[in-house]
Amino acid sequence: MIGAFVVIIGAAALVMVGDFAAHVSGKTDFVDAGDIAHLLGAHSHALGSIFAIVLLDASIVGAAAVTLASSYAFGDVFGMKHSLHRGFKDAKAFYVSYCTMIALAAAIVLIPGAPLGLITTAVQALAGLLLPSATVFLLLLCNDREVLGPWVNRPWLNAVAGVIVGVLLLLSSILMATTMFKDLNVIAVTEYLAGGLVVGAGIGFVALRLMSRRQPAATVKPVDELDRDTWRMPPLALLEPVQWNAGTRLGMIALRSYLVVGAILLVVKAIQISHGG
């Protein structure tokens, strides 16, 4: 939680610095943080240098964190040893994938004339597109009683998570709608999509309530009676495969369709921007 607040404060500071650079230089057509450093340097050499150092530090931290997380995920998916606690000989694939991703990122940055601003924006947009799906899977995990036992989400936490996922889906839907139809009124689209999400959430809630009433009562011990202090997750090999009901399967199909359509439209949008459209 502390880290999240620090990141938000830092992001707000960067936005204010960019606004200051635009005002002191009179230019508003810069596309990346490097341009901001040049504009600040033209106003004050010290300011430009400080911002460049901060930018370099953020780049190193970001490159290390993102590629390291990807290497951990790579090891999880393919069942290979993956940890910084292991030596290179014990986890060669982990370290090789880590170094390979850093090298590829550096190669892209060093391409002469590469549209770094567009690449950065497209990557951030892709992250925003994938975030709702990742949040949905995290929400399913947080409600898995076999994994978390008494630590599963409370109803109010599920309600908050549902609102967050709905907002993320709303923003992604706006991106897709405005990409397909350039002349759309963004405010009107937002209102219609928000109304659709509310109606869909209501229908989904009613459907889940009806399905839960038809299911037989659980014979396992209630979550509230389990001891939180002594609960430990069973080994992965002992966990039963997840059984999805018809409603969850339908939701997963809709989520995958959303991801495919959203990714295609994102590529179209990036190509339009690169050609000045």
PDB file of C-alpha atoms in Angstrom, residues 29-160:
ATOM      1  CA  ASP A  29       4.103  18.529 -29.114  1.00  0.00           C
ATOM      2  CA  PHE A  30       6.654  16.478 -27.140  1.00  0.00           C
ATOM      3  CA  VAL A  31       6.000  12.744 -27.150  1.00  0.00           C
ATOM      4  CA  ASP A  32       8.254  11.218 -24.496  1.00  0.00           C
ATOM      5  CA  ALA A  33      10.155  11.949 -21.300  1.00  0.00           C
ATOM      6  CA  GLY A  34      13.368  12.564 -23.220  1.00  0.00           C
ATOM      7  CA  ASP A  35      11.791  15.593 -24.900  1.00  0.00           C
ATOM      8  CA  ILE A  36      10.769  16.910 -21.492  1.00  0.00           C
ATOM      9  CA  ALA A  37      14.385  16.639 -20.310  1.00  0.00           C
ATOM     10  CA  HIS A  38      15.547  18.639 -23.363  1.00  0.00           C
ATOM     11  CA  LEU A  39      12.915  21.324 -22.773  1.00  0.00           C
ATOM     12  CA  LEU A  40      13.866  21.613 -19.113  1.00  0.00           C
ATOM     13  CA  GLY A  41      17.535  21.717 -20.069  1.00  0.00           C
ATOM     14  CA  ALA A  42      16.876  24.649 -22.404  1.00  0.00           C
ATOM     15  CA  HIS A  43      15.274  26.514 -19.488  1.00  0.00           C
ATOM     16  CA  SER A  44      17.771  25.426 -16.817  1.00  0.00           C
ATOM     17  CA  HIS A  45      20.716  23.091 -17.268  1.00  0.00           C
ATOM     18  CA  ALA A  46      20.417  21.907 -13.659  1.00  0.00           C
ATOM     19  CA  LEU A  47      16.721  21.045 -14.027  1.00  0.00           C
ATOM     20  CA  GLY A  48      17.332  19.156 -17.254  1.00  0.00           C
ATOM     21  CA  SER A  49      20.196  17.188 -15.722  1.00  0.00           C
ATOM     22  CA  ILE A  50      18.236  16.285 -12.581  1.00  0.00           C
ATOM     23  CA  PHE A  51      15.245  15.134 -14.625  1.00  0.00           C
ATOM     24  CA  ALA A  52      17.514  13.077 -16.903  1.00  0.00           C
ATOM     25  CA  ILE A  53      19.091  11.345 -13.887  1.00  0.00           C
ATOM     26  CA  VAL A  54      15.680  10.614 -12.384  1.00  0.00           C
ATOM     27  CA  LEU A  55      14.504   9.311 -15.759  1.00  0.00           C
ATOM     28  CA  LEU A  56      17.556   7.043 -16.045  1.00  0.00           C
ATOM     29  CA  ASP A  57      16.986   5.691 -12.541  1.00  0.00           C
ATOM     30  CA  ALA A  58      13.301   5.012 -13.281  1.00  0.00           C
ATOM     31  CA  SER A  59      14.227   3.281 -16.534  1.00  0.00           C
ATOM     32  CA  ILE A  60      16.699   0.957 -14.821  1.00  0.00           C
ATOM     33  CA  VAL A  61      14.253   0.075 -12.048  1.00  0.00           C
ATOM     34  CA  GLY A  62      11.415  -0.439 -14.542  1.00  0.00           C
ATOM     35  CA  ALA A  63      13.487  -2.592 -16.880  1.00  0.00           C
ATOM     36  CA  ALA A  64      14.710  -4.760 -14.021  1.00  0.00           C
ATOM     37  CA  ALA A  65      11.274  -5.146 -12.414  1.00  0.00           C
ATOM     38  CA  VAL A  66       9.298  -5.897 -15.585  1.00  0.00           C
ATOM     39  CA  THR A  67      11.788  -8.332 -17.077  1.00  0.00           C
ATOM     40  CA  LEU A  68      12.321 -10.054 -13.724  1.00  0.00           C
ATOM     41  CA  ALA A  69       8.573 -10.501 -13.214  1.00  0.00           C
ATOM     42  CA  SER A  70       8.300 -11.871 -16.767  1.00  0.00           C
ATOM     43  CA  SER A  71      11.110 -14.343 -16.071  1.00  0.00           C
ATOM     44  CA  TYR A  72       9.358 -15.547 -12.929  1.00  0.00           C
ATOM     45  CA  ALA A  73       6.130 -16.002 -14.920  1.00  0.00           C
ATOM     46  CA  PHE A  74       8.076 -17.836 -17.648  1.00  0.00           C
ATOM     47  CA  GLY A  75       9.433 -20.252 -15.052  1.00  0.00           C
ATOM     48  CA  ASP A  76       5.987 -20.766 -13.502  1.00  0.00           C
ATOM     49  CA  VAL A  77       4.347 -21.559 -16.824  1.00  0.00           C
ATOM     50  CA  PHE A  78       6.978 -24.032 -17.989  1.00  0.00           C
ATOM     51  CA  GLY A  79       7.697 -25.539 -14.568  1.00  0.00           C
ATOM     52  CA  MET A  80      11.377 -24.566 -14.466  1.00  0.00           C
ATOM     53  CA  LYS A  81      13.476 -23.430 -11.544  1.00  0.00           C
ATOM     54  CA  HIS A  82      13.179 -19.673 -11.215  1.00  0.00           C
ATOM     55  CA  SER A  83      14.459 -17.602  -8.336  1.00  0.00           C
ATOM     56  CA  LEU A  84      17.192 -15.095  -7.577  1.00  0.00           C
ATOM     57  CA  HIS A  85      18.049 -17.307  -4.618  1.00  0.00           C
ATOM     58  CA  ARG A  86      19.303 -19.939  -7.055  1.00  0.00           C
ATOM     59  CA  GLY A  87      22.640 -19.758  -8.787  1.00  0.00           C
ATOM     60  CA  PHE A  88      23.065 -19.540 -12.560  1.00  0.00           C
ATOM     61  CA  LYS A  89      23.882 -23.246 -12.915  1.00  0.00           C
ATOM     62  CA  ASP A  90      20.764 -24.214 -10.979  1.00  0.00           C
ATOM     63  CA  ALA A  91      18.376 -21.935 -12.919  1.00  0.00           C
ATOM     64  CA  LYS A  92      19.944 -21.306 -16.318  1.00  0.00           C
ATOM     65  CA  ALA A  93      16.645 -20.805 -18.178  1.00  0.00           C
ATOM     66  CA  PHE A  94      15.534 -18.194 -15.641  1.00  0.00           C
ATOM     67  CA  TYR A  95      18.662 -16.075 -15.979  1.00  0.00           C
ATOM     68  CA  VAL A  96      18.893 -16.558 -19.750  1.00  0.00           C
ATOM     69  CA  SER A  97      15.306 -15.368 -20.252  1.00  0.00           C
ATOM     70  CA  TYR A  98      15.967 -12.421 -17.936  1.00  0.00           C
ATOM     71  CA  CYS A  99      19.075 -11.307 -19.845  1.00  0.00           C
ATOM     72  CA  THR A 100      17.447 -11.965 -23.236  1.00  0.00           C
ATOM     73  CA  MET A 101      14.500  -9.680 -22.495  1.00  0.00           C
ATOM     74  CA  ILE A 102      16.788  -6.892 -21.311  1.00  0.00           C
ATOM     75  CA  ALA A 103      18.890  -7.246 -24.468  1.00  0.00           C
ATOM     76  CA  LEU A 104      15.813  -7.162 -26.716  1.00  0.00           C
ATOM     77  CA  ALA A 105      14.476  -4.071 -24.964  1.00  0.00           C
ATOM     78  CA  ALA A 106      17.834  -2.335 -25.349  1.00  0.00           C
ATOM     79  CA  ALA A 107      17.983  -3.289 -29.029  1.00  0.00           C
ATOM     80  CA  ILE A 108      14.545  -1.761 -29.669  1.00  0.00           C
ATOM     81  CA  VAL A 109      15.504   1.469 -27.912  1.00  0.00           C
ATOM     82  CA  LEU A 110      18.736   1.732 -29.931  1.00  0.00           C
ATOM     83  CA  ILE A 111      17.010   1.356 -33.324  1.00  0.00           C
ATOM     84  CA  PRO A 112      17.713   4.598 -35.239  1.00  0.00           C
ATOM     85  CA  GLY A 113      14.579   6.695 -35.610  1.00  0.00           C
ATOM     86  CA  ALA A 114      12.432   4.326 -33.546  1.00  0.00           C
ATOM     87  CA  PRO A 115       9.183   6.033 -32.416  1.00  0.00           C
ATOM     88  CA  LEU A 116       9.893   5.572 -28.722  1.00  0.00           C
ATOM     89  CA  GLY A 117       6.963   7.740 -27.663  1.00  0.00           C
ATOM     90  CA  LEU A 118       4.515   5.674 -29.700  1.00  0.00           C
ATOM     91  CA  ILE A 119       6.060   2.420 -28.485  1.00  0.00           C
ATOM     92  CA  THR A 120       5.771   3.540 -24.863  1.00  0.00           C
ATOM     93  CA  THR A 121       2.172   4.654 -25.317  1.00  0.00           C
ATOM     94  CA  ALA A 122       1.218   1.424 -27.099  1.00  0.00           C
ATOM     95  CA  VAL A 123       2.791  -0.713 -24.372  1.00  0.00           C
ATOM     96  CA  GLN A 124       0.960   1.228 -21.667  1.00  0.00           C
ATOM     97  CA  ALA A 125      -2.310   0.889 -23.591  1.00  0.00           C
ATOM     98  CA  LEU A 126      -1.714  -2.862 -23.952  1.00  0.00           C
ATOM     99  CA  ALA A 127      -1.092  -3.093 -20.203  1.00  0.00           C
ATOM    100  CA  GLY A 128      -4.377  -1.291 -19.599  1.00  0.00           C
ATOM    101  CA  LEU A 129      -6.132  -3.682 -21.963  1.00  0.00           C
ATOM    102  CA  LEU A 130      -4.773  -6.751 -20.181  1.00  0.00           C
ATOM    103  CA  LEU A 131      -5.299  -5.391 -16.679  1.00  0.00           C
ATOM    104  CA  PRO A 132      -9.040  -6.229 -16.440  1.00  0.00           C
ATOM    105  CA  SER A 133      -8.413  -9.870 -17.360  1.00  0.00           C
ATOM    106  CA  ALA A 134      -5.565 -10.169 -14.867  1.00  0.00           C
ATOM    107  CA  THR A 135      -7.785  -8.597 -12.212  1.00  0.00           C
ATOM    108  CA  VAL A 136     -10.568 -11.077 -12.956  1.00  0.00           C
ATOM    109  CA  PHE A 137      -8.244 -14.058 -12.502  1.00  0.00           C
ATOM    110  CA  LEU A 138      -6.858 -12.515  -9.313  1.00  0.00           C
ATOM    111  CA  LEU A 139     -10.423 -12.066  -8.060  1.00  0.00           C
ATOM    112  CA  LEU A 140     -11.203 -15.725  -8.801  1.00  0.00           C
ATOM    113  CA  LEU A 141      -8.081 -16.742  -6.891  1.00  0.00           C
ATOM    114  CA  CYS A 142      -9.046 -14.534  -3.952  1.00  0.00           C
ATOM    115  CA  ASN A 143     -12.345 -16.422  -3.741  1.00  0.00           C
ATOM    116  CA  ASP A 144     -10.811 -19.903  -3.985  1.00  0.00           C
ATOM    117  CA  ARG A 145     -11.590 -21.432  -0.611  1.00  0.00           C
ATOM    118  CA  GLU A 146      -9.291 -24.417  -1.150  1.00  0.00           C
ATOM    119  CA  VAL A 147      -6.304 -22.123  -1.647  1.00  0.00           C
ATOM    120  CA  LEU A 148      -6.997 -19.334   0.846  1.00  0.00           C
ATOM    121  CA  GLY A 149      -9.355 -20.980   3.323  1.00  0.00           C
ATOM    122  CA  PRO A 150     -10.473 -18.352   5.854  1.00  0.00           C
ATOM    123  CA  TRP A 151      -8.572 -15.647   3.968  1.00  0.00           C
ATOM    124  CA  VAL A 152     -10.938 -15.606   0.988  1.00  0.00           C
ATOM    125  CA  ASN A 153     -12.438 -12.261   0.024  1.00  0.00           C
ATOM    126  CA  ARG A 154     -15.250 -10.823   2.063  1.00  0.00           C
ATOM    127  CA  PRO A 155     -18.374  -9.711   0.149  1.00  0.00           C
ATOM    128  CA  TRP A 156     -17.449  -6.028   0.421  1.00  0.00           C
ATOM    129  CA  LEU A 157     -14.015  -6.715  -1.086  1.00  0.00           C
ATOM    130  CA  ASN A 158     -15.636  -8.512  -4.005  1.00  0.00           C
ATOM    131  CA  ALA A 159     -17.947  -5.524  -4.470  1.00  0.00           C
ATOM    132  CA  VAL A 160     -14.988  -3.103  -4.571  1.00  0.00           C
TER     133      VAL A 160
END
